[in-house]
XYZ file of C-alpha atoms in Angstrom:
149
model
C -33.140 16.001 19.895
C -32.091 12.512 18.682
C -35.120 10.895 20.351
C -37.455 13.311 18.591
C -35.956 12.399 15.224
C -37.250 8.805 15.589
C -40.838 10.102 15.693
C -40.638 11.939 12.359
C -42.479 10.268 9.496
C -43.588 11.204 6.014
C -47.216 12.002 5.349
C -48.473 11.607 1.814
C -50.925 14.179 0.496
C -54.460 12.817 0.185
C -56.958 13.469 -2.549
C -58.855 16.734 -1.874
C -62.144 15.094 -2.922
C -61.948 12.618 -0.014
C -62.165 14.827 3.034
C -64.476 12.794 5.222
C -63.653 12.478 8.889
C -63.304 8.685 8.998
C -60.456 8.673 6.477
C -58.680 11.359 8.536
C -59.043 9.197 11.651
C -57.701 6.180 9.758
C -54.714 8.125 8.452
C -53.970 9.424 11.985
C -54.076 5.864 13.316
C -51.848 4.674 10.479
C -49.363 7.481 11.130
C -49.234 6.719 14.854
C -48.757 3.006 14.069
C -45.858 3.818 11.703
C -44.308 6.095 14.300
C -44.535 3.420 16.996
C -43.016 0.801 14.646
C -40.140 3.139 13.794
C -39.563 3.903 17.480
C -39.563 0.181 18.284
C -37.087 -0.530 15.454
C -34.881 2.280 16.723
C -34.932 0.802 20.237
C -34.081 -2.659 18.863
C -31.128 -1.242 16.935
C -29.886 0.566 20.028
C -30.159 -2.630 22.075
C -28.260 -4.607 19.425
C -25.543 -1.951 19.298
C -25.254 -2.065 23.093
C -24.895 -5.871 22.979
C -22.179 -5.649 20.325
C -20.339 -3.024 22.374
C -20.541 -5.239 25.471
C -19.109 -8.188 23.496
C -16.251 -6.008 22.206
C -15.467 -4.783 25.713
C -15.467 -8.344 27.057
C -13.079 -9.435 24.272
C -10.765 -6.518 25.116
C -10.755 -7.542 28.780
C -9.909 -11.135 27.857
C -7.025 -9.975 25.640
C -5.697 -7.763 28.436
C -5.851 -10.674 30.872
C -3.963 -12.908 28.426
C -1.262 -10.271 27.961
C -0.941 -9.849 31.711
C -0.622 -13.624 32.120
C 2.083 -13.734 29.433
C 4.123 -11.016 31.119
C 5.228 -13.156 34.034
C 8.290 -12.153 35.971
C 11.403 -14.058 34.879
C 13.466 -15.605 37.680
C 16.848 -13.928 38.296
C 18.715 -17.114 37.359
C 17.157 -17.197 33.882
C 17.609 -13.483 33.040
C 21.032 -13.942 31.361
C 19.646 -16.850 29.320
C 16.604 -14.765 28.444
C 18.872 -11.982 27.157
C 21.021 -14.392 25.131
C 18.000 -16.088 23.569
C 16.402 -12.795 22.463
C 17.735 -12.885 18.855
C 16.571 -16.474 18.415
C 13.111 -15.619 19.744
C 12.966 -12.659 17.362
C 13.884 -14.888 14.400
C 11.237 -17.410 15.445
C 8.622 -14.639 15.756
C 9.605 -13.318 12.312
C 9.229 -16.759 10.695
C 5.895 -17.367 12.447
C 4.539 -13.976 11.346
C 5.804 -14.552 7.788
C 3.858 -17.797 7.519
C 0.749 -16.072 8.897
C 1.047 -13.421 6.182
C 1.532 -16.067 3.475
C -1.693 -17.751 4.542
C -3.537 -14.465 4.008
C -2.238 -13.990 0.453
C -4.765 -14.591 -2.315
C -2.711 -16.373 -4.949
C -3.666 -16.033 -8.640
C -4.710 -19.064 -10.654
C -2.613 -20.565 -13.476
C -4.314 -18.600 -16.271
C -3.831 -15.255 -14.516
C -0.210 -16.097 -13.715
C 0.543 -16.798 -17.382
C -1.153 -13.570 -18.471
C 0.895 -11.532 -16.010
C 4.122 -13.323 -16.971
C 3.568 -12.774 -20.694
C 2.719 -9.113 -20.174
C 5.961 -8.627 -18.207
C 8.013 -10.361 -20.928
C 6.409 -8.240 -23.679
C 6.966 -5.063 -21.658
C 10.645 -5.928 -21.103
C 11.129 -6.629 -24.836
C 9.527 -3.320 -25.821
C 11.609 -1.308 -23.325
C 14.770 -3.207 -24.397
C 14.105 -2.417 -28.075
C 13.501 1.252 -27.210
C 16.783 1.479 -25.274
C 18.652 -0.297 -28.097
C 17.282 2.138 -30.721
C 18.108 5.095 -28.487
C 21.658 3.765 -28.029
C 22.142 3.362 -31.807
C 20.753 6.861 -32.467
C 22.964 8.506 -29.840
C 26.017 6.601 -31.109
C 25.383 7.877 -34.654
C 24.958 11.437 -33.429
C 28.148 11.421 -31.347
C 30.165 9.728 -34.098
C 29.120 12.451 -36.559
C 29.789 15.248 -34.073
C 33.194 13.957 -33.004
C 34.282 12.984 -36.523
C 34.593 9.295 -35.839
C 34.314 6.517 -38.407
């Protein structure tokens, strides 16, 4: 059914006054040409997709081979050292991965940094003033209720 879908094309309605046979033959030839072009484009896209898939599969095979090469058997003499060095290797891997992540960060420019900093300072001042007013109001209420000063 998918192959049949490539052969479908739109046909525009012609003027009813022009019903001669030669124009019908020309429109049939034009339609068949459009259909063949669409089929050819579809085949090209399928071939390109197949090439991309082959490249992906080859890359996966290469990665698998690299992993297999990395997983070499450790000699029995070095196994205790390998176990002892595990925390240090983990710390080294963590630091290496942290630097990789930092390289991927998109840092803001100076103007954006100042805007963000000022907005944070203003927000903190507003929230601080709100909490201070709420504290004063609650203190007045409790002093009146408890008969304080």
